[in-house]
PDB file of C-alpha atoms in Angstrom:
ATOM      1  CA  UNK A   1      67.272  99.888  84.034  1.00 86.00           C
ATOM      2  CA  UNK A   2      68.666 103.363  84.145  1.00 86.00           C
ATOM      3  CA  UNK A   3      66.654 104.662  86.739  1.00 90.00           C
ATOM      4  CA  UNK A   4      67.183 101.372  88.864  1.00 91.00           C
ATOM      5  CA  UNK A   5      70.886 101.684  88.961  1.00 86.00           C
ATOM      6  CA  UNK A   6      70.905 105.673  89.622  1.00 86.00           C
ATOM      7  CA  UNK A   7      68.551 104.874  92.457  1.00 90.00           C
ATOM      8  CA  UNK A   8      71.039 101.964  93.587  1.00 90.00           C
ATOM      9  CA  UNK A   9      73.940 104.132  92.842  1.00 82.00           C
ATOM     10  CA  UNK A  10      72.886 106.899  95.213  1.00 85.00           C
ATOM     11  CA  UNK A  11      71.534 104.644  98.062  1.00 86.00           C
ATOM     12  CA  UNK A  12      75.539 103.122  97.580  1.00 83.00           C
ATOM     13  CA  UNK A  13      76.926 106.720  97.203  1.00 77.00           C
ATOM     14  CA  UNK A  14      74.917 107.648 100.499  1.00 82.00           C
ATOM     15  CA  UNK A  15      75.719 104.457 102.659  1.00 82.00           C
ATOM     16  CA  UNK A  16      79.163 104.849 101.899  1.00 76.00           C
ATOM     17  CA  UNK A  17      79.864 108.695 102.943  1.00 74.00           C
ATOM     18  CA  UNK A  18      78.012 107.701 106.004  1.00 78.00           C
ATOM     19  CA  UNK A  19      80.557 104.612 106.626  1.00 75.00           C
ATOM     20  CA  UNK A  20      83.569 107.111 106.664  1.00 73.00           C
ATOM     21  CA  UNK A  21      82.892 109.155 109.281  1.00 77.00           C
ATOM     22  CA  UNK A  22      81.371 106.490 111.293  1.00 78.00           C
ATOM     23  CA  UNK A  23      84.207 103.899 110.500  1.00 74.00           C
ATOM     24  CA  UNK A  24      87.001 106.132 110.736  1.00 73.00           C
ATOM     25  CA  UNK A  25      86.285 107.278 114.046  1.00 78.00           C
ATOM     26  CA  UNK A  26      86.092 104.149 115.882  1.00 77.00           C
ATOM     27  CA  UNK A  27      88.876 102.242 113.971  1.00 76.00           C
ATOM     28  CA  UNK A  28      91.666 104.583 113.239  1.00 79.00           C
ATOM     29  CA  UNK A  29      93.951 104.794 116.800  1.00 81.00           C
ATOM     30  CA  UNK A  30      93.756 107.472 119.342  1.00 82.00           C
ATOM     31  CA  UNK A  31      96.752 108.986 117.839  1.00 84.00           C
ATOM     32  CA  UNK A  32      96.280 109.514 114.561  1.00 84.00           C
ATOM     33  CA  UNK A  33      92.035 109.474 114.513  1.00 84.00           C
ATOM     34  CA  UNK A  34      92.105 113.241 113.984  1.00 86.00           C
ATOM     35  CA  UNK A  35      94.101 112.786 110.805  1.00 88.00           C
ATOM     36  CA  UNK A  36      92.378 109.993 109.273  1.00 82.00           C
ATOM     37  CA  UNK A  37      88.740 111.505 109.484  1.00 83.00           C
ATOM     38  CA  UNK A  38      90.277 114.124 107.685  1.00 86.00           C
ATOM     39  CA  UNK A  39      91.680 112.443 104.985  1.00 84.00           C
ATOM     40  CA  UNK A  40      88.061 110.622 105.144  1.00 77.00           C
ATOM     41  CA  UNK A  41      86.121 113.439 104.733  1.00 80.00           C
ATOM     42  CA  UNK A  42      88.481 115.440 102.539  1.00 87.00           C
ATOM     43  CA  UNK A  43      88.142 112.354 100.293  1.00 80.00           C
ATOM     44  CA  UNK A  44      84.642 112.195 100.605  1.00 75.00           C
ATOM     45  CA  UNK A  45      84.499 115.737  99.221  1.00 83.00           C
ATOM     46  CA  UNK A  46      86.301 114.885  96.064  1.00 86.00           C
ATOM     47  CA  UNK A  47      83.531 113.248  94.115  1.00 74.00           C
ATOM     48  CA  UNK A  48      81.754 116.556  94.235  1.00 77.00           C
ATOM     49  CA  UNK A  49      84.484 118.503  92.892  1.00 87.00           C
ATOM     50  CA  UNK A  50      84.904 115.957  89.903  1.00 86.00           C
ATOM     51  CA  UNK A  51      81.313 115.357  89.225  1.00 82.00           C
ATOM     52  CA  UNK A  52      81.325 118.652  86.933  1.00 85.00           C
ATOM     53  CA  UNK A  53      84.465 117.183  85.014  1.00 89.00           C
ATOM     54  CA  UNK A  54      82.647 113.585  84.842  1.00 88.00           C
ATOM     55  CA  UNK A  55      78.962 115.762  82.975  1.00 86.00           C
ATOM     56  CA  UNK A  56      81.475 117.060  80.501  1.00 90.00           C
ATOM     57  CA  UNK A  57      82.985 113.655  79.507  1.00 89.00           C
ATOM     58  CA  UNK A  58      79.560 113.222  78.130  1.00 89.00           C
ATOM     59  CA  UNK A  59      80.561 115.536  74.875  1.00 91.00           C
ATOM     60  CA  UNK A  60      83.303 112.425  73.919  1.00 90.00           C
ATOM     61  CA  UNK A  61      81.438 109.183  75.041  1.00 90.00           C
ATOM     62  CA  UNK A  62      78.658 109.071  76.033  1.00 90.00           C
ATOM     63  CA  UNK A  63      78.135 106.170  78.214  1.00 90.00           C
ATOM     64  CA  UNK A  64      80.920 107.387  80.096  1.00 90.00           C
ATOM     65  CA  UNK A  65      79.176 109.654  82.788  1.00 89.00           C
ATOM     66  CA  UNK A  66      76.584 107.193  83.745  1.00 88.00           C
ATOM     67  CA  UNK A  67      79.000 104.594  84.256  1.00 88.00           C
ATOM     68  CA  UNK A  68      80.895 106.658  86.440  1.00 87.00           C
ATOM     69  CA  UNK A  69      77.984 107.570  88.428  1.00 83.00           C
ATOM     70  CA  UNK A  70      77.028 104.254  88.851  1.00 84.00           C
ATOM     71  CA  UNK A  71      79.699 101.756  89.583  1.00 89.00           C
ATOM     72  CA  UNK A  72      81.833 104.307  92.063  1.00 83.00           C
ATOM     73  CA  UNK A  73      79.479 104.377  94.359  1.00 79.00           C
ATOM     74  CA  UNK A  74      78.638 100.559  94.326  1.00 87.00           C
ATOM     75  CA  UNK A  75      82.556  99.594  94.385  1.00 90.00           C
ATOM     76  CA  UNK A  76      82.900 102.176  97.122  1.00 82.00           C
ATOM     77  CA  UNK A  77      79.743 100.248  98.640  1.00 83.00           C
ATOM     78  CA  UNK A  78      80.730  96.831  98.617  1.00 91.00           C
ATOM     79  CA  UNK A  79      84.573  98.054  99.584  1.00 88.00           C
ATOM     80  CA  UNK A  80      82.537  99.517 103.087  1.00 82.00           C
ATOM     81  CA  UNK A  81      81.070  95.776 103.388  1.00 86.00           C
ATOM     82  CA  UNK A  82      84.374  94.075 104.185  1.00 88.00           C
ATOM     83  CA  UNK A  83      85.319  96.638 107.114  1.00 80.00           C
ATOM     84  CA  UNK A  84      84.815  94.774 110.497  1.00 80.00           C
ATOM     85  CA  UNK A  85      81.971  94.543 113.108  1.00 79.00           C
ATOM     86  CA  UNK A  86      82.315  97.281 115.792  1.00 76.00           C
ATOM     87  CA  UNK A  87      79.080  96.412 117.594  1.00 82.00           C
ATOM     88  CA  UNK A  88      80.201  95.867 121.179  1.00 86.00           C
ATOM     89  CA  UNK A  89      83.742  95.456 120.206  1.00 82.00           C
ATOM     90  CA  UNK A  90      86.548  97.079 122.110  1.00 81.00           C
ATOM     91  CA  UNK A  91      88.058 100.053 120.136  1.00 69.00           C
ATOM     92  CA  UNK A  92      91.207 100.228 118.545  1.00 65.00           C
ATOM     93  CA  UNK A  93      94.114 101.778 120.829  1.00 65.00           C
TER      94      UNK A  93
END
């Protein structure tokens, strides 16, 4: 069961970085596009500057980490699942 949800937490985890830079660019407006794939990717980038802090939970509880690594990714997953079709869709102005 453990291995199942790490390998469904990182298939989740990688779907969902994908999703911002794709999503971001073709919904935010012209105007402010530049700023939200910035805020996208810089909060992308957090998870891998508090992954370090999440391993040392592990010292208090223990089922704490593994958790963490496992139902961010799928929340941040199924979040992605509600964000519109763009498929042959006009873009945003």
């Amino acid at each position: 069961v453990r291995t199942a949800l790490a390998v469904i937490g990182k298939g989740c985890l990688s779907a969902s970085f994908n999703c911002v830079f794709l999503y971001t660019t073709e919904l935010y407006p012209t105007p402010i596009r530049q700023t939200g794939l910035g805020f996208g990717s810089t909060m992308a980038r957090v998870g891998g500057i508090v992954a370090p802090l999440v391993k040392m939970m592990d010292e208090y509880y223990p089922f704490l980490p593994p958790a963490v690594y496992g139902v961010a990714p799928v929340v941040a997953a199924v979040a992605a699942g509600f964000l519109p079709e763009t498929l042959n869709m006009p873009l945003p102005d």
